[in-house]
mmCIF file of C-alpha atoms and ligand atoms in Angstrom:
data_model
loop_
_atom_site.group_PDB
_atom_site.id
_atom_site.type_symbol
_atom_site.label_atom_id
_atom_site.label_comp_id
_atom_site.label_asym_id
_atom_site.label_seq_id
_atom_site.Cartn_x
_atom_site.Cartn_y
_atom_site.Cartn_z
ATOM 1 C CA MET T 1 -21.849 -47.702 -26.516
ATOM 2 C CA PHE T 2 -20.217 -49.071 -23.148
ATOM 3 C CA ASN T 3 -21.495 -45.650 -21.305
ATOM 4 C CA ARG T 4 -25.056 -46.630 -22.602
ATOM 5 C CA LEU T 5 -24.381 -50.143 -21.178
ATOM 6 C CA GLY T 6 -23.501 -48.841 -17.689
ATOM 7 C CA LYS T 7 -26.219 -46.276 -17.541
ATOM 8 C CA THR T 8 -28.778 -49.234 -18.464
ATOM 9 C CA ALA T 9 -27.280 -51.356 -16.021
ATOM 10 C CA ALA T 10 -26.765 -48.701 -13.285
ATOM 11 C CA GLY T 11 -29.642 -46.589 -13.753
ATOM 12 C CA ASP T 12 -29.176 -42.834 -12.747
ATOM 13 C CA ASP T 13 -26.156 -43.432 -10.306
ATOM 14 C CA PRO T 14 -23.142 -42.169 -12.640
ATOM 15 C CA LYS T 15 -20.482 -43.668 -10.477
ATOM 16 C CA MET T 16 -21.807 -47.046 -10.642
ATOM 17 C CA GLY T 17 -22.291 -46.698 -14.455
ATOM 18 C CA ARG T 18 -18.829 -45.742 -14.949
ATOM 19 C CA LEU T 19 -17.823 -48.843 -13.161
ATOM 20 C CA VAL T 20 -20.197 -51.088 -14.893
ATOM 21 C CA SER T 21 -19.031 -49.663 -18.188
ATOM 22 C CA TYR T 22 -15.391 -50.296 -17.298
ATOM 23 C CA TRP T 23 -16.255 -53.717 -16.249
ATOM 24 C CA SER T 24 -17.942 -54.385 -19.392
ATOM 25 C CA VAL T 25 -14.726 -53.309 -21.602
ATOM 26 C CA THR T 26 -12.776 -55.644 -19.550
ATOM 27 C CA VAL T 27 -15.307 -58.688 -20.515
ATOM 28 C CA LEU T 28 -14.657 -57.650 -23.964
ATOM 29 C CA LEU T 29 -10.899 -58.071 -23.626
ATOM 30 C CA TYR T 30 -11.383 -61.304 -21.641
ATOM 31 C CA LEU T 31 -13.429 -62.672 -24.500
ATOM 32 C CA LEU T 32 -10.640 -61.837 -27.025
ATOM 33 C CA CYS T 33 -7.933 -63.360 -24.846
ATOM 34 C CA LEU T 34 -10.158 -66.556 -24.484
ATOM 35 C CA GLY T 35 -10.477 -66.638 -28.106
ATOM 36 C CA ILE T 36 -6.904 -66.837 -28.500
ATOM 37 C CA VAL T 37 -6.572 -69.704 -25.828
ATOM 38 C CA TRP T 38 -9.363 -71.619 -27.695
ATOM 39 C CA LEU T 39 -7.721 -70.891 -31.000
ATOM 40 C CA GLU T 40 -4.488 -72.376 -29.819
ATOM 41 C CA THR T 41 -6.601 -75.188 -28.273
ATOM 42 C CA PHE T 42 -8.313 -76.223 -31.530
ATOM 43 C CA THR T 43 -5.714 -75.575 -33.989
ATOM 44 C CA GLY T 44 -2.370 -76.081 -32.046
ATOM 45 C CA SER T 45 -0.867 -77.834 -28.962
ATOM 46 C CA GLY T 46 -3.055 -76.087 -26.345
ATOM 47 C CA GLN T 47 -4.794 -78.154 -23.733
ATOM 48 C CA ARG T 48 -8.409 -78.438 -23.640
ATOM 49 C CA GLU T 49 -8.894 -79.076 -19.925
ATOM 50 C CA ALA T 50 -6.609 -76.134 -19.042
ATOM 51 C CA ALA T 51 -8.432 -73.853 -21.412
ATOM 52 C CA ALA T 52 -11.683 -74.593 -19.988
ATOM 53 C CA ALA T 53 -10.548 -74.443 -16.439
ATOM 54 C CA LEU T 54 -9.196 -70.862 -17.345
ATOM 55 C CA THR T 55 -12.423 -69.952 -19.341
ATOM 56 C CA ILE T 56 -14.506 -71.051 -16.106
ATOM 57 C CA LEU T 57 -12.272 -69.117 -13.578
ATOM 58 C CA SER T 58 -12.465 -66.085 -15.882
ATOM 59 C CA CYS T 59 -16.217 -66.275 -15.998
ATOM 60 C CA LEU T 60 -16.706 -66.850 -12.186
ATOM 61 C CA GLY T 61 -14.179 -63.888 -11.644
ATOM 62 C CA HIS T 62 -16.195 -61.825 -13.735
ATOM 63 C CA ALA T 63 -19.557 -62.583 -12.450
ATOM 64 C CA GLY T 64 -17.964 -62.144 -8.834
ATOM 65 C CA PHE T 65 -16.947 -58.694 -9.694
ATOM 66 C CA TYR T 66 -20.035 -57.601 -11.358
ATOM 67 C CA LEU T 67 -21.680 -58.551 -7.998
ATOM 68 C CA LEU T 68 -18.995 -56.826 -5.920
ATOM 69 C CA ILE T 69 -19.760 -53.621 -8.069
ATOM 70 C CA ARG T 70 -23.404 -53.751 -8.003
ATOM 71 C CA LYS T 71 -22.914 -54.252 -3.990
ATOM 72 C CA SER T 72 -19.852 -52.136 -3.358
ATOM 73 C CA ARG T 73 -22.021 -49.241 -1.869
ATOM 74 C CA ARG T 74 -23.343 -51.571 0.662
ATOM 75 C CA LEU T 75 -19.887 -53.367 1.050
ATOM 76 C CA ARG T 76 -18.422 -49.957 1.417
ATOM 77 C CA LEU T 77 -15.766 -50.670 -1.489
ATOM 78 C CA THR T 78 -14.170 -48.102 -3.274
ATOM 79 C CA PRO T 79 -13.619 -47.998 -6.729
ATOM 80 C CA ALA T 80 -9.921 -48.128 -6.138
ATOM 81 C CA GLN T 81 -10.182 -51.067 -3.959
ATOM 82 C CA LEU T 82 -12.440 -52.666 -6.803
ATOM 83 C CA SER T 83 -9.757 -51.886 -9.394
ATOM 84 C CA VAL T 84 -6.940 -53.573 -6.968
ATOM 85 C CA TYR T 85 -8.924 -56.761 -6.888
ATOM 86 C CA GLN T 86 -9.651 -56.758 -10.756
ATOM 87 C CA GLY T 87 -6.293 -55.874 -11.691
ATOM 88 C CA ARG T 88 -4.626 -58.739 -9.797
ATOM 89 C CA PHE T 89 -7.117 -61.194 -11.071
ATOM 90 C CA ALA T 90 -6.402 -59.922 -14.465
ATOM 91 C CA VAL T 91 -2.754 -60.494 -13.960
ATOM 92 C CA LEU T 92 -3.330 -63.939 -12.694
ATOM 93 C CA ILE T 93 -5.400 -65.194 -15.285
ATOM 94 C CA THR T 94 -3.121 -63.640 -17.947
ATOM 95 C CA CYS T 95 -0.057 -65.517 -16.188
ATOM 96 C CA LEU T 96 -2.138 -68.536 -15.985
ATOM 97 C CA GLY T 97 -2.932 -68.380 -19.746
ATOM 98 C CA TYR T 98 0.637 -67.741 -20.700
ATOM 99 C CA PRO T 99 1.590 -71.587 -20.821
ATOM 100 C CA ILE T 100 -1.795 -72.537 -22.751
ATOM 101 C CA VAL T 101 -1.529 -70.066 -25.517
ATOM 102 C CA GLY T 102 1.831 -71.616 -27.172
ATOM 103 C CA PRO T 103 3.110 -69.513 -29.920
ATOM 104 C CA PHE T 104 0.766 -66.554 -29.133
ATOM 105 C CA ARG T 105 2.365 -65.915 -25.886
ATOM 106 C CA GLY T 106 3.295 -62.496 -26.813
ATOM 107 C CA ALA T 107 -0.429 -61.405 -26.674
ATOM 108 C CA CYS T 108 -0.096 -62.022 -22.956
ATOM 109 C CA LEU T 109 2.550 -59.488 -22.535
ATOM 110 C CA VAL T 110 0.298 -56.798 -24.324
ATOM 111 C CA VAL T 111 -2.708 -57.714 -22.286
ATOM 112 C CA LEU T 112 -0.532 -57.285 -19.086
ATOM 113 C CA LEU T 113 0.289 -53.686 -20.327
ATOM 114 C CA VAL T 114 -3.168 -52.861 -20.896
ATOM 115 C CA THR T 115 -4.243 -54.052 -17.782
ATOM 116 C CA LEU T 116 -1.850 -51.583 -16.038
ATOM 117 C CA VAL T 117 -2.739 -48.622 -18.001
ATOM 118 C CA PHE T 118 -6.504 -49.407 -17.254
ATOM 119 C CA CYS T 119 -5.995 -49.573 -13.637
ATOM 120 C CA ALA T 120 -4.193 -46.307 -13.666
ATOM 121 C CA PHE T 121 -7.430 -44.722 -14.108
ATOM 122 C CA THR T 122 -8.605 -45.318 -10.641
ATOM 123 C CA LEU T 123 -5.387 -46.173 -8.767
ATOM 124 C CA GLU T 124 -3.064 -44.270 -6.923
ATOM 125 C CA ALA T 125 0.568 -44.193 -8.225
ATOM 126 C CA ARG T 126 1.841 -46.577 -5.066
ATOM 127 C CA LYS T 127 -0.811 -49.142 -5.992
ATOM 128 C CA THR T 128 -0.076 -48.962 -9.580
ATOM 129 C CA HIS T 129 3.647 -49.489 -8.910
ATOM 130 C CA SER T 130 2.819 -52.481 -6.591
ATOM 131 C CA LEU T 131 0.362 -54.123 -9.140
ATOM 132 C CA SER T 132 3.463 -53.829 -11.715
ATOM 133 C CA ILE T 133 5.783 -55.671 -9.351
ATOM 134 C CA PHE T 134 2.943 -58.365 -8.957
ATOM 135 C CA ALA T 135 2.800 -58.665 -12.535
ATOM 136 C CA ILE T 136 6.571 -58.894 -13.156
ATOM 137 C CA VAL T 137 7.360 -61.635 -10.221
ATOM 138 C CA LEU T 138 4.166 -63.854 -11.225
ATOM 139 C CA LEU T 139 5.067 -63.788 -14.748
ATOM 140 C CA GLY T 140 8.512 -64.428 -13.998
ATOM 141 C CA ALA T 141 7.963 -67.215 -11.811
ATOM 142 C CA MET T 142 5.501 -68.743 -14.562
ATOM 143 C CA MET T 143 8.368 -68.324 -17.058
ATOM 144 C CA ILE T 144 11.087 -70.210 -14.887
ATOM 145 C CA ALA T 145 8.598 -72.907 -13.905
ATOM 146 C CA MET T 146 7.572 -73.488 -17.766
ATOM 147 C CA SER T 147 11.098 -73.205 -18.929
ATOM 148 C CA ARG T 148 12.183 -76.124 -16.530
ATOM 149 C CA LEU T 149 8.762 -78.208 -16.823
ATOM 150 C CA ASP T 150 8.210 -77.896 -20.569
ATOM 151 C CA PRO T 151 10.906 -78.336 -23.345
ATOM 152 C CA ALA T 152 8.639 -76.235 -25.571
ATOM 153 C CA PHE T 153 9.728 -73.171 -23.489
ATOM 154 C CA ASP T 154 13.081 -72.169 -24.813
ATOM 155 C CA ALA T 155 15.002 -70.734 -21.548
ATOM 156 C CA ARG T 156 16.796 -67.939 -23.806
ATOM 157 C CA ILE T 157 13.624 -66.881 -25.547
ATOM 158 C CA GLU T 158 11.813 -66.724 -22.047
ATOM 159 C CA PHE T 159 14.565 -64.588 -20.825
ATOM 160 C CA VAL T 160 14.272 -62.268 -23.474
ATOM 161 C CA HIS T 161 10.611 -61.987 -23.097
ATOM 162 C CA PHE T 162 10.930 -61.495 -19.557
ATOM 163 C CA VAL T 163 13.319 -58.594 -19.959
ATOM 164 C CA LEU T 164 11.228 -57.216 -22.343
ATOM 165 C CA ILE T 165 7.996 -57.408 -20.565
ATOM 166 C CA GLY T 166 9.588 -56.518 -17.287
ATOM 167 C CA THR T 167 11.012 -53.354 -18.581
ATOM 168 C CA MET T 168 7.842 -52.376 -20.489
ATOM 169 C CA VAL T 169 5.696 -53.167 -17.073
ATOM 170 C CA ALA T 170 8.025 -50.988 -15.218
ATOM 171 C CA VAL T 171 8.102 -48.258 -17.609
ATOM 172 C CA VAL T 172 4.425 -48.331 -18.097
ATOM 173 C CA GLY T 173 4.168 -48.726 -14.342
ATOM 174 C CA ILE T 174 6.094 -45.492 -13.684
ATOM 175 C CA LEU T 175 4.276 -43.834 -16.449
ATOM 176 C CA THR T 176 0.740 -44.604 -15.246
ATOM 177 C CA GLY T 177 1.883 -43.780 -11.655
ATOM 178 C CA ARG T 178 2.699 -40.329 -12.863
ATOM 179 C CA MET T 179 -0.578 -39.999 -14.492
ATOM 180 C CA SER T 180 -2.413 -41.152 -11.160
ATOM 181 C CA ASP T 181 -0.331 -38.356 -9.056
ATOM 182 C CA LEU T 182 -1.558 -35.922 -11.825
ATOM 183 C CA ARG T 183 -5.092 -36.953 -11.657
ATOM 184 C CA ALA T 184 -5.034 -37.057 -7.888
ATOM 185 C CA ARG T 185 -3.476 -33.266 -8.105
ATOM 186 C CA LEU T 186 -6.109 -32.423 -10.629
ATOM 187 C CA LYS T 187 -8.910 -33.828 -8.409
ATOM 188 C CA LYS T 188 -7.655 -31.842 -5.231
ATOM 189 C CA GLN T 189 -7.248 -28.580 -7.246
ATOM 190 C CA LYS T 190 -10.679 -29.348 -8.395
ATOM 191 C CA ASP T 191 -12.062 -30.059 -4.987
ATOM 192 C CA GLU T 192 -10.270 -26.857 -3.584
ATOM 193 C CA LEU T 193 -11.752 -24.742 -6.459
ATOM 194 C CA LEU T 194 -15.534 -26.042 -5.736
ATOM 195 C CA VAL T 195 -14.767 -25.326 -1.957
ATOM 196 C CA ALA T 196 -13.552 -21.581 -3.030
ATOM 197 C CA LEU T 197 -16.661 -21.193 -5.247
ATOM 198 C CA ALA T 198 -18.966 -22.234 -2.621
ATOM 199 C CA ARG T 199 -17.204 -19.683 -0.439
ATOM 200 C CA ILE T 200 -17.263 -17.049 -3.083
ATOM 201 C CA GLN T 201 -21.130 -17.853 -3.861
ATOM 202 C CA ASP T 202 -21.645 -17.511 -0.056
ATOM 203 C CA LEU T 203 -19.630 -14.264 0.423
ATOM 204 C CA ALA T 204 -21.557 -12.703 -2.698
ATOM 205 C CA THR T 205 -25.054 -13.829 -1.484
ATOM 206 C CA ARG T 206 -25.068 -13.734 2.157
ATOM 207 C CA ASP T 207 -24.945 -11.054 4.860
ATOM 208 C CA ALA T 208 -21.760 -12.080 6.907
ATOM 209 C CA LEU T 209 -23.190 -10.549 10.233
ATOM 210 C CA THR T 210 -26.954 -12.014 10.072
ATOM 211 C CA ARG T 211 -26.316 -15.034 7.538
ATOM 212 C CA LEU T 212 -29.319 -14.010 5.941
ATOM 213 C CA PRO T 213 -29.485 -13.460 1.978
ATOM 214 C CA ASN T 214 -28.026 -10.057 1.140
ATOM 215 C CA ARG T 215 -29.353 -7.246 -1.031
ATOM 216 C CA ARG T 216 -27.407 -8.529 -4.294
ATOM 217 C CA PHE T 217 -29.170 -12.018 -3.834
ATOM 218 C CA MET T 218 -32.387 -10.503 -3.295
ATOM 219 C CA VAL T 219 -32.139 -8.065 -6.021
ATOM 220 C CA ASP T 220 -31.194 -10.988 -8.548
ATOM 221 C CA LEU T 221 -33.945 -13.176 -7.504
ATOM 222 C CA LEU T 222 -36.492 -10.529 -7.631
ATOM 223 C CA GLN T 223 -35.145 -9.168 -11.061
ATOM 224 C CA GLY T 224 -35.010 -12.817 -12.296
ATOM 225 C CA GLY T 225 -38.630 -13.023 -11.703
ATOM 226 C CA GLU T 226 -38.751 -9.691 -13.289
ATOM 227 C CA ARG T 227 -42.564 -9.250 -13.066
ATOM 228 C CA VAL T 228 -45.011 -10.640 -10.708
ATOM 229 C CA PRO T 229 -46.482 -13.987 -12.587
ATOM 230 C CA HIS T 230 -50.066 -13.378 -13.570
ATOM 231 C CA GLY T 231 -52.736 -14.443 -11.127
ATOM 232 C CA ARG T 232 -50.287 -15.250 -8.315
ATOM 233 C CA PRO T 233 -50.588 -12.960 -5.144
ATOM 234 C CA ALA T 234 -47.223 -12.193 -3.721
ATOM 235 C CA CYS T 235 -46.258 -9.578 -1.054
ATOM 236 C CA LEU T 236 -43.087 -7.457 -0.117
ATOM 237 C CA ALA T 237 -42.304 -5.653 3.241
ATOM 238 C CA LEU T 238 -39.596 -3.418 4.247
ATOM 239 C CA LEU T 239 -38.724 -3.653 7.819
ATOM 240 C CA ASP T 240 -36.766 -1.301 9.723
ATOM 241 C CA ILE T 241 -35.567 -1.808 13.544
ATOM 242 C CA ASP T 242 -36.845 1.189 15.634
ATOM 243 C CA TRP T 243 -34.377 3.519 17.332
ATOM 244 C CA PHE T 244 -31.416 1.526 16.399
ATOM 245 C CA LYS T 245 -28.873 4.302 16.438
ATOM 246 C CA ARG T 246 -29.513 4.483 20.338
ATOM 247 C CA ILE T 247 -28.540 0.951 20.780
ATOM 248 C CA ASN T 248 -25.364 1.452 19.118
ATOM 249 C CA ASP T 249 -24.758 5.050 20.868
ATOM 250 C CA THR T 250 -25.727 3.539 24.351
ATOM 251 C CA TYR T 251 -24.308 -0.108 24.424
ATOM 252 C CA GLY T 252 -21.660 0.106 21.634
ATOM 253 C CA HIS T 253 -21.589 -1.189 17.823
ATOM 254 C CA ALA T 254 -21.016 -4.891 19.064
ATOM 255 C CA ALA T 255 -24.358 -4.968 20.757
ATOM 256 C CA GLY T 256 -25.942 -3.321 17.863
ATOM 257 C CA ASP T 257 -24.503 -6.218 15.737
ATOM 258 C CA GLU T 258 -25.815 -8.769 18.277
ATOM 259 C CA VAL T 259 -29.110 -7.387 18.237
ATOM 260 C CA LEU T 260 -29.183 -7.633 14.316
ATOM 261 C CA GLN T 261 -27.941 -11.057 14.590
ATOM 262 C CA ARG T 262 -30.793 -11.743 17.114
ATOM 263 C CA PHE T 263 -33.326 -10.086 14.862
ATOM 264 C CA ALA T 264 -32.605 -12.149 12.019
ATOM 265 C CA GLU T 265 -32.481 -15.291 13.935
ATOM 266 C CA GLU T 266 -35.699 -14.629 15.607
ATOM 267 C CA GLY T 267 -37.363 -13.470 12.533
ATOM 268 C CA SER T 268 -36.170 -16.697 10.355
ATOM 269 C CA LYS T 269 -38.174 -18.685 12.879
ATOM 270 C CA LEU T 270 -41.567 -17.263 12.258
ATOM 271 C CA LEU T 271 -41.400 -17.760 8.415
ATOM 272 C CA ARG T 272 -42.500 -20.606 6.066
ATOM 273 C CA PRO T 273 -39.484 -22.143 3.900
ATOM 274 C CA THR T 274 -41.041 -20.126 0.989
ATOM 275 C CA ASP T 275 -40.547 -16.909 2.716
ATOM 276 C CA ILE T 276 -37.363 -14.955 2.325
ATOM 277 C CA LEU T 277 -36.064 -12.456 4.957
ATOM 278 C CA ALA T 278 -32.980 -10.636 3.544
ATOM 279 C CA ARG T 279 -30.693 -8.022 4.934
ATOM 280 C CA TRP T 280 -31.426 -4.886 2.786
ATOM 281 C CA GLY T 281 -28.811 -2.512 4.383
ATOM 282 C CA GLY T 282 -28.097 -1.340 7.824
ATOM 283 C CA GLU T 283 -30.997 -2.082 10.170
ATOM 284 C CA GLU T 284 -33.290 -2.526 7.306
ATOM 285 C CA PHE T 285 -34.831 -5.967 6.056
ATOM 286 C CA LEU T 286 -36.835 -6.807 3.228
ATOM 287 C CA LEU T 287 -39.277 -9.683 3.568
ATOM 288 C CA PHE T 288 -40.599 -11.479 0.208
ATOM 289 C CA LEU T 289 -43.779 -13.631 0.572
ATOM 290 C CA PRO T 290 -44.405 -15.497 -2.351
ATOM 291 C CA GLN T 291 -47.938 -17.032 -2.890
ATOM 292 C CA THR T 292 -49.451 -14.795 0.052
ATOM 293 C CA THR T 293 -52.377 -12.822 -0.094
ATOM 294 C CA LEU T 294 -52.122 -9.126 1.533
ATOM 295 C CA ALA T 295 -54.788 -10.346 4.394
ATOM 296 C CA GLN T 296 -52.184 -13.575 5.005
ATOM 297 C CA ALA T 297 -49.077 -11.245 4.735
ATOM 298 C CA GLN T 298 -50.715 -8.856 7.317
ATOM 299 C CA GLY T 299 -51.111 -11.716 9.605
ATOM 300 C CA ILE T 300 -47.445 -12.704 9.293
ATOM 301 C CA LEU T 301 -46.027 -9.146 9.702
ATOM 302 C CA GLU T 302 -48.200 -8.518 12.827
ATOM 303 C CA ARG T 303 -46.937 -11.670 14.332
ATOM 304 C CA PHE T 304 -43.531 -10.712 13.406
ATOM 305 C CA ARG T 305 -43.857 -7.310 15.033
ATOM 306 C CA ARG T 306 -45.467 -8.705 18.478
ATOM 307 C CA HIS T 307 -42.694 -11.278 18.394
ATOM 308 C CA THR T 308 -39.944 -8.593 17.881
ATOM 309 C CA GLU T 309 -41.147 -6.636 20.905
ATOM 310 C CA ALA T 310 -41.332 -9.626 23.134
ATOM 311 C CA TRP T 311 -37.836 -10.952 22.796
ATOM 312 C CA THR T 312 -35.015 -9.428 24.987
ATOM 313 C CA LEU T 313 -31.321 -9.756 24.537
ATOM 314 C CA ALA T 314 -28.986 -9.765 27.699
ATOM 315 C CA HIS T 315 -26.220 -7.413 27.354
ATOM 316 C CA GLY T 316 -24.171 -7.220 30.716
ATOM 317 C CA GLU T 317 -26.648 -6.182 33.307
ATOM 318 C CA ALA T 318 -29.131 -4.554 30.744
ATOM 319 C CA ARG T 319 -31.811 -6.430 28.588
ATOM 320 C CA LEU T 320 -32.269 -5.046 25.341
ATOM 321 C CA ARG T 321 -35.336 -4.761 23.731
ATOM 322 C CA VAL T 322 -36.286 -3.681 20.070
ATOM 323 C CA THR T 323 -39.559 -2.879 17.932
ATOM 324 C CA VAL T 324 -39.803 -3.120 14.264
ATOM 325 C CA SER T 325 -41.706 -1.026 11.857
ATOM 326 C CA ALA T 326 -42.673 -2.178 8.422
ATOM 327 C CA GLY T 327 -44.192 -1.134 5.288
ATOM 328 C CA LEU T 328 -46.111 -3.890 3.295
ATOM 329 C CA VAL T 329 -47.415 -4.169 -0.117
ATOM 330 C CA GLU T 330 -49.251 -6.715 -2.303
ATOM 331 C CA LEU T 331 -47.393 -6.591 -5.716
ATOM 332 C CA HIS T 332 -49.856 -5.813 -8.379
ATOM 333 C CA ASP T 333 -50.411 -8.103 -11.288
ATOM 334 C CA ARG T 334 -47.410 -8.157 -13.551
ATOM 335 C CA GLU T 335 -45.787 -5.104 -11.688
ATOM 336 C CA ASP T 336 -41.956 -5.018 -11.510
ATOM 337 C CA TYR T 337 -40.343 -5.574 -8.136
ATOM 338 C CA GLY T 338 -38.690 -2.089 -8.028
ATOM 339 C CA SER T 339 -41.999 -0.328 -7.835
ATOM 340 C CA GLY T 340 -43.219 -2.595 -5.189
ATOM 341 C CA ILE T 341 -40.066 -1.857 -2.999
ATOM 342 C CA SER T 342 -40.717 1.935 -3.631
ATOM 343 C CA ARG T 343 -44.551 1.669 -2.475
ATOM 344 C CA ALA T 344 -43.155 -0.466 0.573
ATOM 345 C CA ASP T 345 -40.483 2.106 1.545
ATOM 346 C CA ALA T 346 -43.111 5.083 1.442
ATOM 347 C CA LEU T 347 -45.240 2.854 3.712
ATOM 348 C CA LEU T 348 -42.269 2.237 5.968
ATOM 349 C CA TYR T 349 -41.660 5.935 6.291
ATOM 350 C CA ARG T 350 -45.343 6.515 7.113
ATOM 351 C CA ALA T 351 -45.238 3.600 10.003
ATOM 352 C CA LYS T 352 -42.192 5.643 11.526
ATOM 353 C CA SER T 353 -43.647 8.886 11.228
ATOM 354 C CA GLU T 354 -46.890 7.580 12.828
ATOM 355 C CA GLY T 355 -44.889 6.454 16.040
ATOM 356 C CA ARG T 356 -43.031 3.197 14.916
ATOM 357 C CA ASN T 357 -43.645 -0.289 16.097
ATOM 358 C CA ARG T 358 -46.060 -0.761 13.593
ATOM 359 C CA VAL T 359 -47.110 -2.254 10.267
ATOM 360 C CA ALA T 360 -48.331 0.187 7.385
ATOM 361 C CA VAL T 361 -50.371 -1.638 4.785
ATOM 362 C CA GLU T 362 -51.455 -0.230 1.447
ATOM 363 C CA GLU T 363 -54.999 -0.879 0.788
ATOM 364 C CA GLU T 364 -56.959 -0.216 -2.488
ATOM 365 C CA GLY T 365 -54.680 2.711 -3.225
ATOM 366 C CA ALA T 366 -54.828 4.401 0.393
ATOM 367 C CA ALA T 367 -52.148 3.310 3.118
ATOM 368 C CA VAL T 368 -53.500 2.368 6.433
ATOM 369 C CA THR T 369 -51.612 1.499 9.543
ATOM 370 C CA ALA T 370 -51.935 -1.170 12.105
ATOM 371 C CA ALA T 371 -50.083 -1.426 15.416
HETATM 372 N N1 GTP M 1 -24.210 -2.314 14.923
HETATM 373 C C1 GTP M 1 -24.359 -1.992 13.751
HETATM 374 N N2 GTP M 1 -24.732 -0.661 13.419
HETATM 375 C C2 GTP M 1 -25.122 -0.496 12.147
HETATM 376 C C3 GTP M 1 -24.908 -1.476 11.050
HETATM 377 N N3 GTP M 1 -25.514 -0.927 10.061
HETATM 378 C C4 GTP M 1 -25.961 0.322 10.214
HETATM 379 N N4 GTP M 1 -25.963 0.472 11.521
HETATM 380 C C5 GTP M 1 -26.352 1.586 12.357
HETATM 381 O O1 GTP M 1 -27.797 1.902 12.387
HETATM 382 C C6 GTP M 1 -27.895 2.882 12.742
HETATM 383 C C7 GTP M 1 -29.546 3.464 11.977
HETATM 384 O O2 GTP M 1 -29.696 4.610 12.307
HETATM 385 P P1 GTP M 1 -30.913 5.500 11.994
HETATM 386 O O3 GTP M 1 -30.788 5.521 10.283
HETATM 387 O O4 GTP M 1 -30.794 6.911 12.669
HETATM 388 O O5 GTP M 1 -32.176 4.781 12.357
HETATM 389 P P2 GTP M 1 -32.820 4.532 13.710
HETATM 390 O O6 GTP M 1 -31.836 5.151 14.703
HETATM 391 O O7 GTP M 1 -32.968 2.984 13.646
HETATM 392 O O8 GTP M 1 -34.127 5.493 13.774
HETATM 393 P P3 GTP M 1 -35.542 5.038 12.980
HETATM 394 O O9 GTP M 1 -35.173 4.097 11.919
HETATM 395 O O10 GTP M 1 -35.853 6.329 12.575
HETATM 396 O O11 GTP M 1 -36.138 4.449 13.888
HETATM 397 C C8 GTP M 1 -26.905 4.138 12.288
HETATM 398 O O12 GTP M 1 -26.313 4.378 13.574
HETATM 399 C C9 GTP M 1 -25.870 3.024 11.731
HETATM 400 O O13 GTP M 1 -24.701 3.400 11.885
HETATM 401 C C10 GTP M 1 -24.404 -2.632 11.694
HETATM 402 O O14 GTP M 1 -24.065 -3.526 10.751
HETATM 403 N N5 GTP M 1 -24.157 -2.786 12.880
#
């Protein structure tokens, strides 16, 4: 119910929803405690002015906290900071209520404990301990003052109450502090796991050298779609850097790596956000062009080819140049990607055998090449 209330008040922001739902629980607790204050006021010896002042203070405090929660993002207030303020305010109100509730004083002790447990959900151990000390000191001061000022407050009973609540607050403070530590450790572990998971996902789906999606990513993506959706054109090309072995043999493997990186970088610049260039293996790349007709894809590949022969890579005194060959197909309606890749591979072979630095395109069952 409180979660639903938080969601209604805070919209889609889950953090804000949680804060508002905690806030509404504390409102309920305050209402209960104020009920006890007014019960004593009407049926016992409670003072009406003091009860009214306490009620107004509580209402103002709560309205203020609600506003602080809603504006917390703008004011850069963290949930922990809000909890410290709310916790101190709750302790203050409980201690102020202590002399007013007469024989129901024991209820204040329980409320103090509940406040501490509540705060332990958002506070770190150190802050929970300092809130416990604040509660013990304030309540102790209130008990001493009342046993001196009001004969109804028996010093012996107050002393027993103080020892009892002091011990319980200290124990609860330590336990909730431990709980906070545990929570902080769990959160740290969860954050570390999320980072590790993101890294594993990255390693599993990206090529370490070029940072392009790797073959596994591409296969999963293409197999996930299984078949080309009916009525939507999509094209697929296999690209291969020409005479790449010569670069390795002449300038070394590191230079070859640099060429692969540069090829990926330059190629990615030419593509639309929906196109995917993946490293298929070695010096071979796969380009997937969704929602693209063969004529459009041919234009993109031709631009890619011309751009590749235009850029150069400085390597010592030398300027390395490469060219690329490609086999391009339009995926047939409801065709599975595996057969599309085989057709593109055959066309790539043809582009290589017809002289390289060209795009071989399949048209109406026959493969033609353009350079
Ligand atoms: N530097 C580097 N070389 C690689 C990598 N992966 C594969 N190679 C090399 O790429 C070369 C590919 O050579 P070939 O398959 O003979 O092809 P090619 O020399 O490009 O000739 P064509 O494809 O026929 O134009 C091989 O020497 C591989 O060792 C890599 O990650 N880095």
